[in-house]
XYZ file of C-alpha atoms in Angstrom:
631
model
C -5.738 95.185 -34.804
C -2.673 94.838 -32.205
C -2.121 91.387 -31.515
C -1.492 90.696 -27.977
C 2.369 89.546 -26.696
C 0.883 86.121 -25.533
C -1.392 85.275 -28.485
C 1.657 83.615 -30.775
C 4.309 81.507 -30.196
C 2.908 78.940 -27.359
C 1.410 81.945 -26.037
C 4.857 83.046 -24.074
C 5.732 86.246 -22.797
C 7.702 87.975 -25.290
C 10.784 88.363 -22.882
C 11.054 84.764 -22.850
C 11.145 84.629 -26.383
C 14.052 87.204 -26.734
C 15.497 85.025 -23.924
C 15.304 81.895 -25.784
C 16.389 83.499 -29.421
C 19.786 84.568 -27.775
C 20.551 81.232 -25.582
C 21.819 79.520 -28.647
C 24.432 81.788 -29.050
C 25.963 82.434 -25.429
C 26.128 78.664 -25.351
C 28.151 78.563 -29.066
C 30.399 80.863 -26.811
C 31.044 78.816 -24.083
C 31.470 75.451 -25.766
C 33.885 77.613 -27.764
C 35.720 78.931 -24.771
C 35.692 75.172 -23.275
C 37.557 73.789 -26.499
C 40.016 76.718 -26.475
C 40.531 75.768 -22.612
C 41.466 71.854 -23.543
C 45.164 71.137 -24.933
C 45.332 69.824 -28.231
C 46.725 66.257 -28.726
C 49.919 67.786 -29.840
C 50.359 69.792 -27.058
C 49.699 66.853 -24.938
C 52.517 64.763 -22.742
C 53.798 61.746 -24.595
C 53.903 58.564 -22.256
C 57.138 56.906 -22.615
C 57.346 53.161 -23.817
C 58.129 52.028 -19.941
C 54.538 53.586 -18.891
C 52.972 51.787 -21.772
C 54.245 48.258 -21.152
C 53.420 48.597 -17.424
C 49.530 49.387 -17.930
C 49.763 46.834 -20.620
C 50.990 44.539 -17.999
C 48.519 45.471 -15.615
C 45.446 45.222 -17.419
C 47.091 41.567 -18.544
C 47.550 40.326 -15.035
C 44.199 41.755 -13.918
C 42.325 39.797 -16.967
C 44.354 36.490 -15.528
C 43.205 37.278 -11.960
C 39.931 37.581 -13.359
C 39.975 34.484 -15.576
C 41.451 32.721 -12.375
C 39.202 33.524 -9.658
C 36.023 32.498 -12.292
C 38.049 28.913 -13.231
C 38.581 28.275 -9.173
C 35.093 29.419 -8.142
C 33.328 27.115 -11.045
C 35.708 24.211 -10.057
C 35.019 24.724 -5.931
C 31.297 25.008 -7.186
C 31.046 21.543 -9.010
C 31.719 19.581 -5.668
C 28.838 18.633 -3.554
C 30.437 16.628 -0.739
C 32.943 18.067 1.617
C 35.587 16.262 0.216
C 35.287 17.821 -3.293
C 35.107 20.898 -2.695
C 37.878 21.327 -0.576
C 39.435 19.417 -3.157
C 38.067 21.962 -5.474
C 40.169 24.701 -3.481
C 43.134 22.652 -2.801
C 43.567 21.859 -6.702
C 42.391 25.390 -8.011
C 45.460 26.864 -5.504
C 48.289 24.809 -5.791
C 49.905 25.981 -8.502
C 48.220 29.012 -9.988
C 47.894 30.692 -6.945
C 49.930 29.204 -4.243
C 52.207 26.911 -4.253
C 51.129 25.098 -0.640
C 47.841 25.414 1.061
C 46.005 24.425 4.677
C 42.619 24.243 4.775
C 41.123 24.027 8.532
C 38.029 23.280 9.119
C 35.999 23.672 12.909
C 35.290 20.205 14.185
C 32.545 19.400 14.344
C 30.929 21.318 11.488
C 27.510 23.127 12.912
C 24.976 22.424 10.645
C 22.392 25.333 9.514
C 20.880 27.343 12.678
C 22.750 24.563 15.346
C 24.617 26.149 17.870
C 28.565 25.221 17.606
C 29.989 23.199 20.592
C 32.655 24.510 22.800
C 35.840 25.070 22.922
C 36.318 26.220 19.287
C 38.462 23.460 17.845
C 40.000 23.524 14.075
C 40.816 20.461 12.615
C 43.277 20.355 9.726
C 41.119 18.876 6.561
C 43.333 18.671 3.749
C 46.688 20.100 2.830
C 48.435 20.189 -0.697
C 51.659 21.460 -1.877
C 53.722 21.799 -5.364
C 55.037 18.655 -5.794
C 59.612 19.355 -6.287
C 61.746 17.235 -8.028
C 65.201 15.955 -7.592
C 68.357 16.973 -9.456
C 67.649 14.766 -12.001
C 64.288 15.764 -12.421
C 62.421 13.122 -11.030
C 59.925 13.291 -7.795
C 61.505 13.748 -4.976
C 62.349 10.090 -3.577
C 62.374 9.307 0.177
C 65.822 10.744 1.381
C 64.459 14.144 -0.331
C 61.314 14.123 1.650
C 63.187 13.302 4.852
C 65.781 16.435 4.369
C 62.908 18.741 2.551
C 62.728 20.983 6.033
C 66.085 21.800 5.399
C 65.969 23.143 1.403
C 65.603 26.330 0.171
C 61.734 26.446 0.019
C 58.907 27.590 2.788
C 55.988 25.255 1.902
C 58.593 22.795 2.923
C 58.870 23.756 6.345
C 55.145 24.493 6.892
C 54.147 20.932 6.185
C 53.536 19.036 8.032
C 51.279 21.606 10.743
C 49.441 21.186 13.393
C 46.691 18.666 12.879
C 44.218 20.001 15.650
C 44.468 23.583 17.039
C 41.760 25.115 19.965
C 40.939 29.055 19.254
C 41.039 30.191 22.253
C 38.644 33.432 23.175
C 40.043 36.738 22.826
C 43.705 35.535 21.435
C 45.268 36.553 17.699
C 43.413 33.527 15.726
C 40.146 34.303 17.461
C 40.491 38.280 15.724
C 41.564 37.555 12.525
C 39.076 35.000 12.320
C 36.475 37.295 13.734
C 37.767 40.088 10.825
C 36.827 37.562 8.402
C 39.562 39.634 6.018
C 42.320 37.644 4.747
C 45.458 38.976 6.105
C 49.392 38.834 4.571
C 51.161 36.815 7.028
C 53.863 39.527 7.891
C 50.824 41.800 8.997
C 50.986 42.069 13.030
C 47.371 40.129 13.377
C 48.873 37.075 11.322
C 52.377 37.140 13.020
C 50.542 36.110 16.249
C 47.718 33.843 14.856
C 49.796 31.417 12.575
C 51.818 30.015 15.472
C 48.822 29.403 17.085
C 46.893 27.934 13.948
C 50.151 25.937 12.492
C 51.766 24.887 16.489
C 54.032 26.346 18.194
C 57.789 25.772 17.609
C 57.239 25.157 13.494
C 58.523 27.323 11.127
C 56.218 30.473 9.337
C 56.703 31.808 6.593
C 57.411 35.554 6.470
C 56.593 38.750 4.244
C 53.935 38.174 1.808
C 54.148 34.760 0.945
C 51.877 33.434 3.184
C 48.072 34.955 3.411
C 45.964 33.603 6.315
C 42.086 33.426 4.951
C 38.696 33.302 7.392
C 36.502 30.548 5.876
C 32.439 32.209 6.942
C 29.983 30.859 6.132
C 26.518 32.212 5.853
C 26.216 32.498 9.739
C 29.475 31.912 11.089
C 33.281 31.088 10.780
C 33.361 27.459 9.679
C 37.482 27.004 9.185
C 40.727 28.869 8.087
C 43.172 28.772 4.695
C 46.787 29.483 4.642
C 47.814 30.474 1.144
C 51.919 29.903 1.068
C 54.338 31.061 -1.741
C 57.776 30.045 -2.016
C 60.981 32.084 -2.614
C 61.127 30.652 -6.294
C 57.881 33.180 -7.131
C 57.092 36.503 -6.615
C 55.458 37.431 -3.268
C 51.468 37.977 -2.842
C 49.913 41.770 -4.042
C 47.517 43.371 -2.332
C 45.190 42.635 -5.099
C 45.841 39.103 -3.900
C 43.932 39.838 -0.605
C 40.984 39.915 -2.800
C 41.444 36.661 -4.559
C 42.384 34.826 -1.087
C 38.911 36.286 -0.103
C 37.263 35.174 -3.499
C 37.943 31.706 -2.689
C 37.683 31.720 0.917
C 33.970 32.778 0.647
C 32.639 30.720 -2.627
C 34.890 27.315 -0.740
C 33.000 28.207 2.636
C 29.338 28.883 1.045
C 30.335 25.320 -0.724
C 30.853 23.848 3.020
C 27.725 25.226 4.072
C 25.777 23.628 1.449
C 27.837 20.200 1.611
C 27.192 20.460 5.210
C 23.268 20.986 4.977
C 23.031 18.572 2.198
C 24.500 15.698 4.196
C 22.583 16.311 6.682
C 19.822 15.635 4.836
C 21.006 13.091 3.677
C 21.808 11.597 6.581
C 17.944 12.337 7.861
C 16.584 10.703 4.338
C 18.952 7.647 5.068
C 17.460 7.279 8.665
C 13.852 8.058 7.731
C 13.826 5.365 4.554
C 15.552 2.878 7.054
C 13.147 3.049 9.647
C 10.274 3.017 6.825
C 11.406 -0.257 6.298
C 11.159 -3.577 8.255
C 14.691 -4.107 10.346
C 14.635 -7.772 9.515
C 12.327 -10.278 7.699
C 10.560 -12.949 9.872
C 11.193 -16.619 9.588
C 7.936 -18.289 9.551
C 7.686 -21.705 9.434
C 7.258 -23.409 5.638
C 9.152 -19.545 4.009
C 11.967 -18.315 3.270
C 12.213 -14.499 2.742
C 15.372 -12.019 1.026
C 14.766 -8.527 0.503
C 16.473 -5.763 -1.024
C 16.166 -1.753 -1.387
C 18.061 0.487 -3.622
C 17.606 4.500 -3.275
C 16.787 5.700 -7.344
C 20.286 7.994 -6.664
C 22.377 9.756 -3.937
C 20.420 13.263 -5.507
C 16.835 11.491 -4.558
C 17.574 8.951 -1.537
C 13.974 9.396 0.191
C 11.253 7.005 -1.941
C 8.033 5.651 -1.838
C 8.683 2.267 -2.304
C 8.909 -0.083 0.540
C 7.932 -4.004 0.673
C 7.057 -6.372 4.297
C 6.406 -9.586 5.373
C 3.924 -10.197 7.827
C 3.225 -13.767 9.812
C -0.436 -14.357 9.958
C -2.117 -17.122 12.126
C -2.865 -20.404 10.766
C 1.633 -20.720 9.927
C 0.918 -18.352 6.600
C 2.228 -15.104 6.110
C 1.797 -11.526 4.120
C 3.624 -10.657 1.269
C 3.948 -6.739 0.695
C 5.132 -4.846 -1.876
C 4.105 -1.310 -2.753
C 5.333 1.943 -4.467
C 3.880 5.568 -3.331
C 4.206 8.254 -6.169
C 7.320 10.546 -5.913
C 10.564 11.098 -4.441
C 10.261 13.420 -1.470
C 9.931 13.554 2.441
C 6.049 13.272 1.987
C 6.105 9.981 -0.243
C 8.384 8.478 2.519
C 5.755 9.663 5.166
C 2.577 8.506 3.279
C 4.440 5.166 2.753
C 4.942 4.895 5.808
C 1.310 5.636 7.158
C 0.726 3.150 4.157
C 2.879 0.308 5.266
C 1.176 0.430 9.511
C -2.422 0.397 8.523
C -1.619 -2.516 5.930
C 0.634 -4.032 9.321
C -2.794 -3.666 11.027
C -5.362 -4.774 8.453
C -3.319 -7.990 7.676
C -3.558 -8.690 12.004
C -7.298 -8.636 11.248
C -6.714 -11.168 8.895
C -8.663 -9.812 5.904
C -8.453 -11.535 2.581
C -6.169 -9.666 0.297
C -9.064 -7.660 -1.850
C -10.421 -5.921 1.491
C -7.175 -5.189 2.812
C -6.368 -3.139 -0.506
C -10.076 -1.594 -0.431
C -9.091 -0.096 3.157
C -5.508 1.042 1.780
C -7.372 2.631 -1.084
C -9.673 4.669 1.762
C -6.635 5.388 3.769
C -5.196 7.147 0.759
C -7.800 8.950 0.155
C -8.505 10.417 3.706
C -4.874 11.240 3.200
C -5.523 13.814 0.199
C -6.765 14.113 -3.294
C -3.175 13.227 -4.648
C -2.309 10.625 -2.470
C -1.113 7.662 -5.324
C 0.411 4.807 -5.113
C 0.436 0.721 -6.120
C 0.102 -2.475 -3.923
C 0.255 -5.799 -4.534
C -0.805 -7.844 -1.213
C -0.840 -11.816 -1.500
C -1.193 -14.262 1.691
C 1.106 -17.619 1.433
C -0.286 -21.145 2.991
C 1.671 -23.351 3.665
C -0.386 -26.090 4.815
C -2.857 -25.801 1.615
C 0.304 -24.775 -0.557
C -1.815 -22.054 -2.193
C -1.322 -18.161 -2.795
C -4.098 -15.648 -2.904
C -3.012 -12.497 -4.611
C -4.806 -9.216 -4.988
C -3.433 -6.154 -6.849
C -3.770 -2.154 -6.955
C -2.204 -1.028 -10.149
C 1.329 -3.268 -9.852
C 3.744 -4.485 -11.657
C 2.512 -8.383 -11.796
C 4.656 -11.216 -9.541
C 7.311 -13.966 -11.732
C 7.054 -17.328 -10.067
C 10.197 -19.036 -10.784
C 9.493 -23.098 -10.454
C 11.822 -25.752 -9.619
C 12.719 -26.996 -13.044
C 13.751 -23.241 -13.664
C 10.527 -22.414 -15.649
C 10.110 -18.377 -14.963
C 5.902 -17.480 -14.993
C 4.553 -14.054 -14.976
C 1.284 -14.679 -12.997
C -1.684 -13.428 -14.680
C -3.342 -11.396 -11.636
C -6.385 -8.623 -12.246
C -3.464 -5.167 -12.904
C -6.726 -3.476 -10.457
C -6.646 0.574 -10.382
C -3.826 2.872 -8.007
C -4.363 2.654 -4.173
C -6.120 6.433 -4.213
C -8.321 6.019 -6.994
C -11.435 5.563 -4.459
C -14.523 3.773 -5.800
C -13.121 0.924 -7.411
C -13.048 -2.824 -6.478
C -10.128 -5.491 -5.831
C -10.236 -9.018 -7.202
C -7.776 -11.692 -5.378
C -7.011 -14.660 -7.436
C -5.754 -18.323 -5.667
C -3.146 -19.825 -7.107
C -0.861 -22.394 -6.285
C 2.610 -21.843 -4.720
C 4.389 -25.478 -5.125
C 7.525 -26.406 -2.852
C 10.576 -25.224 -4.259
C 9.286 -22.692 -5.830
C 9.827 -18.798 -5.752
C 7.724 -15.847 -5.890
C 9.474 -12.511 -6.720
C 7.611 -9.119 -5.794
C 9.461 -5.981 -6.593
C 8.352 -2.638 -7.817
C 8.861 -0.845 -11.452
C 12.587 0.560 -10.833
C 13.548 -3.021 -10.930
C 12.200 -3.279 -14.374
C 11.053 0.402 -16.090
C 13.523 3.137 -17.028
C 13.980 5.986 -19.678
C 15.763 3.243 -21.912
C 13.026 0.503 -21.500
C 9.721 0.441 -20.788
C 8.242 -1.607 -17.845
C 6.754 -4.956 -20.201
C 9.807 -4.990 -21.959
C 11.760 -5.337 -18.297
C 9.406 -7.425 -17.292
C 10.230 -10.238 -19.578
C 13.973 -9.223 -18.933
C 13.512 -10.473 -15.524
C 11.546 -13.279 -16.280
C 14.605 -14.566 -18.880
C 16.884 -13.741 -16.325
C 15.365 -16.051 -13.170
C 15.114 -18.784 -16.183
C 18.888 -18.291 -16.707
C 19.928 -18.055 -13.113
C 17.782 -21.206 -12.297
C 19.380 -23.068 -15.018
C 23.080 -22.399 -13.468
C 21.407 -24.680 -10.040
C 20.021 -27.494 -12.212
C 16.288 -29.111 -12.742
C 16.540 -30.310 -8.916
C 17.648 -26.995 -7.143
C 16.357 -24.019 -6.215
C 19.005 -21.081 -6.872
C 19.966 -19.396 -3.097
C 17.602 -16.814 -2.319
C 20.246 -14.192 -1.676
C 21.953 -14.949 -4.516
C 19.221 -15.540 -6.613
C 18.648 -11.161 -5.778
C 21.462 -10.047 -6.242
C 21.913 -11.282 -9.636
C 18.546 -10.055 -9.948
C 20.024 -6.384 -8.973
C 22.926 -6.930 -11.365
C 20.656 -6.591 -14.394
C 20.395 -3.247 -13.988
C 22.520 -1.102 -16.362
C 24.109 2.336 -15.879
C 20.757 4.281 -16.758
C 18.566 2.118 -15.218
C 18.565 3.842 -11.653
C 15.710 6.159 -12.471
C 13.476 5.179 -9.565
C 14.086 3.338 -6.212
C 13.906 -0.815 -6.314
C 12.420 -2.753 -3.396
C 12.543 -6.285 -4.311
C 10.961 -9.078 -1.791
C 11.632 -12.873 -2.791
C 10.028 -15.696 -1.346
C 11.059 -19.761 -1.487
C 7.682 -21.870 -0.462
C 8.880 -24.758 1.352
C 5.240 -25.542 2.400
C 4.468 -28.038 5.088
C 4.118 -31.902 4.164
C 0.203 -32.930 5.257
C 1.732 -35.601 7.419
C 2.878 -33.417 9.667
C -0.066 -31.612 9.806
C -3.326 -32.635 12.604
C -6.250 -30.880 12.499
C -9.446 -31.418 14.691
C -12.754 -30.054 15.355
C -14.014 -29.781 19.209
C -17.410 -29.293 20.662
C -17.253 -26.569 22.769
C -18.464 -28.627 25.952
C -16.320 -29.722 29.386
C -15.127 -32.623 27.716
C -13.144 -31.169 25.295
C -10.129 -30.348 27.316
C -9.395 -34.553 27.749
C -10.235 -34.900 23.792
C -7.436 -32.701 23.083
C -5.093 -34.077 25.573
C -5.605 -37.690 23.931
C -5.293 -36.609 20.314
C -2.317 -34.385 21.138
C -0.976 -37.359 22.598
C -1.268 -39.638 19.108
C -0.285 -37.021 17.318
C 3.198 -36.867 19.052
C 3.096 -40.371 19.343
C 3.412 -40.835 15.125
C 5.791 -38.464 15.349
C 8.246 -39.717 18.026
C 7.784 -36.656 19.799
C 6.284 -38.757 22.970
C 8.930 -37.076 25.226
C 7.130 -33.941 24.455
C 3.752 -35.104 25.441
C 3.036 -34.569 28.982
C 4.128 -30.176 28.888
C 2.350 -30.098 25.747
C -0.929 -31.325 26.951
C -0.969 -29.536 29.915
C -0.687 -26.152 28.205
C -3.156 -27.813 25.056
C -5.428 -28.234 28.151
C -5.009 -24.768 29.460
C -5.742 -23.266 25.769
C -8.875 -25.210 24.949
C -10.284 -25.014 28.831
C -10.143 -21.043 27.994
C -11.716 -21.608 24.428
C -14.496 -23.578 25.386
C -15.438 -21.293 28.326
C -16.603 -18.460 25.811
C -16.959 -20.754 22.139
C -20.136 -20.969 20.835
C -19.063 -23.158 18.232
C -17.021 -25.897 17.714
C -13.038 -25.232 18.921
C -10.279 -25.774 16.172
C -7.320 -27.368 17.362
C -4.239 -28.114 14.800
C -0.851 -28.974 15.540
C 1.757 -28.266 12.925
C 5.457 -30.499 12.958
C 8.315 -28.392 11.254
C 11.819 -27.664 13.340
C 9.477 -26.710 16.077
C 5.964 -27.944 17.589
C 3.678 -25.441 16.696
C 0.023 -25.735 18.481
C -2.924 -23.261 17.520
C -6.154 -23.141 19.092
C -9.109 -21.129 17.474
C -12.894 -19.670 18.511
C -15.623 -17.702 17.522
C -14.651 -15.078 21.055
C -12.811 -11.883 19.884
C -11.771 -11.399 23.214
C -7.933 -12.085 23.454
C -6.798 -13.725 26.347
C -4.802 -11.051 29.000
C -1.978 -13.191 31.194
C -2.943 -12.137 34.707
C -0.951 -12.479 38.384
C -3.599 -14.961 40.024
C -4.008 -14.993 43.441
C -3.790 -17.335 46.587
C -7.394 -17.365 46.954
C -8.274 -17.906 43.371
C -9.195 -21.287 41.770
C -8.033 -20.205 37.818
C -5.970 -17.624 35.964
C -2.667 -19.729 36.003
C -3.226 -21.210 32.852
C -1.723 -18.168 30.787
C 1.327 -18.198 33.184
C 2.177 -22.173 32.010
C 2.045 -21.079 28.918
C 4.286 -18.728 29.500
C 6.417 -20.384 31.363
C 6.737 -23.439 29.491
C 6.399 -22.520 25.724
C 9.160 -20.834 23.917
C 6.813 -18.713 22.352
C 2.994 -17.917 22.251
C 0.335 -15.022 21.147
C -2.762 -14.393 20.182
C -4.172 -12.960 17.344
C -7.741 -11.692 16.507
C -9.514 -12.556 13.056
C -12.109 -11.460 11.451
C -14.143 -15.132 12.963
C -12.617 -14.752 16.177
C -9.534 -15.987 17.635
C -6.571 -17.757 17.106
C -4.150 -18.505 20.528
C -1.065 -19.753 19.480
C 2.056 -21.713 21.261
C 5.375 -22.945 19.702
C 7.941 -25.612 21.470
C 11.308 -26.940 20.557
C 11.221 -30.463 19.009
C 13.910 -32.458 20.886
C 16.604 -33.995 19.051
């Protein structure tokens, strides 16, 4: 049988089979016609030893302009304020690459997408030079740097330059800036704009010893470098141009990010500051020191903040709380934190509720909304302490005789937890004493944990106490910043916000406290024990204003009471008078007028009392005056 062309072979036609049989040798051919066309080595040119040692010179300088540039760009990287890394540039240039530099900046920087402010202004940041030395090989000495203009070297008459220096539009700074290219300073562009970077009338230097380098950033042209070389060293290369433009862009991506960073910095600063109460209250029968530390310049914004807030009745809220994290949200949540316990404690809510609405708060908030509380509420008439605590680091009470107590409080779960209750504990809070509230940064890090600085503390207030004596309370301010100093290099994990309080309480005799019927007689009641009152304290200069507002209050009491009217009058370095009902209402000072028979009682008070408020409670109301004491 005759087979068919196709049938063997991958089926291909049988020309391409002859085809493929005789490729093998035409290309034999040609790779033997190639190899006859290339010279042998021996019929090759010989490079002379002159050639050789230049490419081996080349290549060497290339792998040290290599090695350089990597060195300068790593050191320029490792700063992260302004300050370093021009440092960085300064001390990477002068003297491996130049032996004088001028780094210009625009002032003021632009920050990110902000528009730069007119005119264009450069201010001269930093300049550094090779540092000569006299004939006998010393540093130059004063007569030396006072003839230096006139010696033999061009750094010397570059320094000092211009300190400011205004681009203006369309002149020679404003287009080599605008080429962003570093330029040789003998190049036409450069001959114009160095007189008008450096000042005009000072010397520059010529040929290529000088290279004039754009500093852009990732948006813009943030500042100018002059790279100078002195007559001692060979001039720039052209290759140079490349390395001037190396460090010109890593130094001005550095600014950028120093820039940004700062301000952000700046905004962290300002939003943790305003977070936090300006100044501490003085209420009467307290005295209050705080302190805040940021965890570390890398993590400024925290969760932590602490407050003090007067409540009626002469007590006052203790705060201290820490919000999970270190970001711009913890600092927010604390801070939504911190006003809604501001207005639960004006409600006057025992310390267990006031955590039970943080804890809901949180949790309307979000699911991941954390953080710890400890709220107590001070007396100073009853010289007690209620405390109530969300998952925080317990209180030390340091006493008089300098005995330091952890106070055993309920620990209580996170603020965020949701369905969980608070338990407030009463304690008492003697005079002279002190009740330090802080949270864990004070006393947990990654060398201890937070028992373990807890009893740290507590040995530490037992020292410090010991340095006043049996009979003295350490000063408050003091007494926290030796509290602070106990911190050691790695113990600046988290942020510290520490609140101290010294009860000084208020003695029961110069407390009165009365009970009035709510009825139209009750007005002249409170006028005549007002009067005794003052009268046992020698205060009876006082008596006739302080009646006649005591009379306004209770007149307005007893119109709306239904039950009996508190009146209590407390004695410290002022008069203090508060007058309580069962009305919620709060009293609105009004402009009476002609024709009107009341409303003026407000406006005495006004008028006459140093201070006054009102303040609504959970039972009613408290309306509140306060008067200097004379003499």
């Amino acid at each position: 049988m005759t087979e068919h062309p196709t049938s063997h072979e991958g089926r291909q036609p049988l020309a391409a089979r002859q085809q493929e049989r005789t490729r093998p040798r035409q290309q034999d051919a040609a790779a033997a016609g190639a190899a006859a066309a290339i010279p042998s080595p021996a019929a090759a040119p010989n490079p002379g030893p002159a050639a050789v040692a230049e490419a081996q010179a080349a290549t060497r300088r290339e792998g040290d302009r290599l090695r350089f540039v990597g060195a300068a760009t790593r050191r320029i990287a490792r700063g992260i304020d302004l300050d370093e890394i021009v440092l960085g540039l300064c001390r990477a240039s002068v003297p491996t690459f130049s032996d004088a530099i001028l780094v210009y900046l625009r002032d003021p920087l632009p920050v990110g997408d902000e528009r730069p402010v007119s005119p264009f202004v450069l201010r001269l940041r930093r300049s550094d030079r090779l540092r000569h030395t006299d004939e006998e090989g010393g540093e130059a000495g004063p007569e030396t740097e006072r003839l230096r203009p006139l010696l033999s070297d061009p750094t010397a008459d570059l320094m000092p330059a211009a300190e400011l220096c205004e681009v203006r539009a369309g002149g020679a700074l404003a287009e080599v800036l605008r080429g962003v290219r570093p330029v040789f300073g003998d190049s036409a562009a450069a001959r114009a704009a160095l007189p008008e970077l450096l000042g005009t009338g000072r010397p520059v230097p010529t040929g290529h010893r000088a290279i004039l380098a754009p500093l852009r950033g990732r948006r813009r042209v943030i500042g100018a470098a002059v790279f100078v070389r002195s007559t001692e060293r060979p001039p720039f290369e052209a290759s140079d141009l490349l390395v001037a433009a190396q460090l010109a862009t890593h130094t001005a991506l550095g600014i950028d990010k120093a820039v940004l960073y700062g301000r952000e910095a700046y905004i962290a600063d300002e939003l943790q500051r305003t977070m936090l109460p300006d100044s501490l209250p003085q209420p009467t029968g307290v005295r209050l020191a705080s302190r805040y530390l940021p965890a570390a310049e890398t993590a400024r914004v925290g969760g932590d903040w602490y407050d003090a807030i007067p409540l009626p009745g002469s007590r006052v809220a203790l705060v201290v709380g820490d919000v999970m994290g270190h970001s711009m949200t913890s600092a927010a949540i604390m801070g939504q934190l911190r006003t809604t316990a501001q207005t639960l404690a004006q409600l006057d809510l025992p310390p267990q509720e006031v955590l039970h609405h943080l804890d809901e708060q949180a949790q309307r908030l979000g699911s991941d909304r954390m953080a710890t509380c400890l709220y107590a509420v001070y007396d100073p008439v009853a010289h007690r302490i209620t405390i109530a605590n969300a998952g925080h680091p317990p209180p030390v009470l340091l006493h008089l005789g300098g005995r330091a107590e952890v106070l055993r409080v309920p620990p209580g779960a996170p603020i965020g937890v949701g369905g969980v209750d608070f338990e407030a504990v009463e304690l008492d809070a003697p005079a002279g004493a002190t009740l330090l509230l802080y949270t864990d940064g004070l006393v947990e890090s990654r060398l201890r944990d937070v028992w373990t600085g807890i009893e740290q503390l507590r040995e530490r207030l037992a020292a410090t106490a010991q340095l006043t004596g049996p009979d003295h309370s350490p000063p408050l301010e003091a007494l926290c910043d030796d509290v602070l100093d106990m911190l050691g290099p790695g113990d600046r994990d988290d942020d510290i916000a520490l609140l101290a309080a010294r009860f000084d309480g208020i003695a029961p005799s110069d407390v009165a406290y009365w009970y009035l019927e709510p009825e139209d007689a009750a007005p002249g009641r409170a006028r005549r024990l007002a009067r005794r009152a003052l009268s046992r304290w020698d205060l009876e200069e006082m008596s006739d204003e302080v009646e006649l507002l005591i009379s306004e209050v209770v007149t307005n009491a007893v119109r709306y009471a239904e039950r009996p009217v508190t009146l209590r009058l407390l004695r410290t370095d002022i008069l203090r008078c508060e007058v309580g009902d069962d009305s919620p209402q709060l009293p609105r000072q009004r402009r009476a007028r002609d024709t009107d028979e009341g409303g003026r009682g407000l406006f005495l008070v006004n008028r006459l009392a140093r201070r006054w408020g009102a303040t609504r409670l959970s039972t009613g109301k408290v309306v509140w005056f306060e008067m200097a004491t004379r003499g």
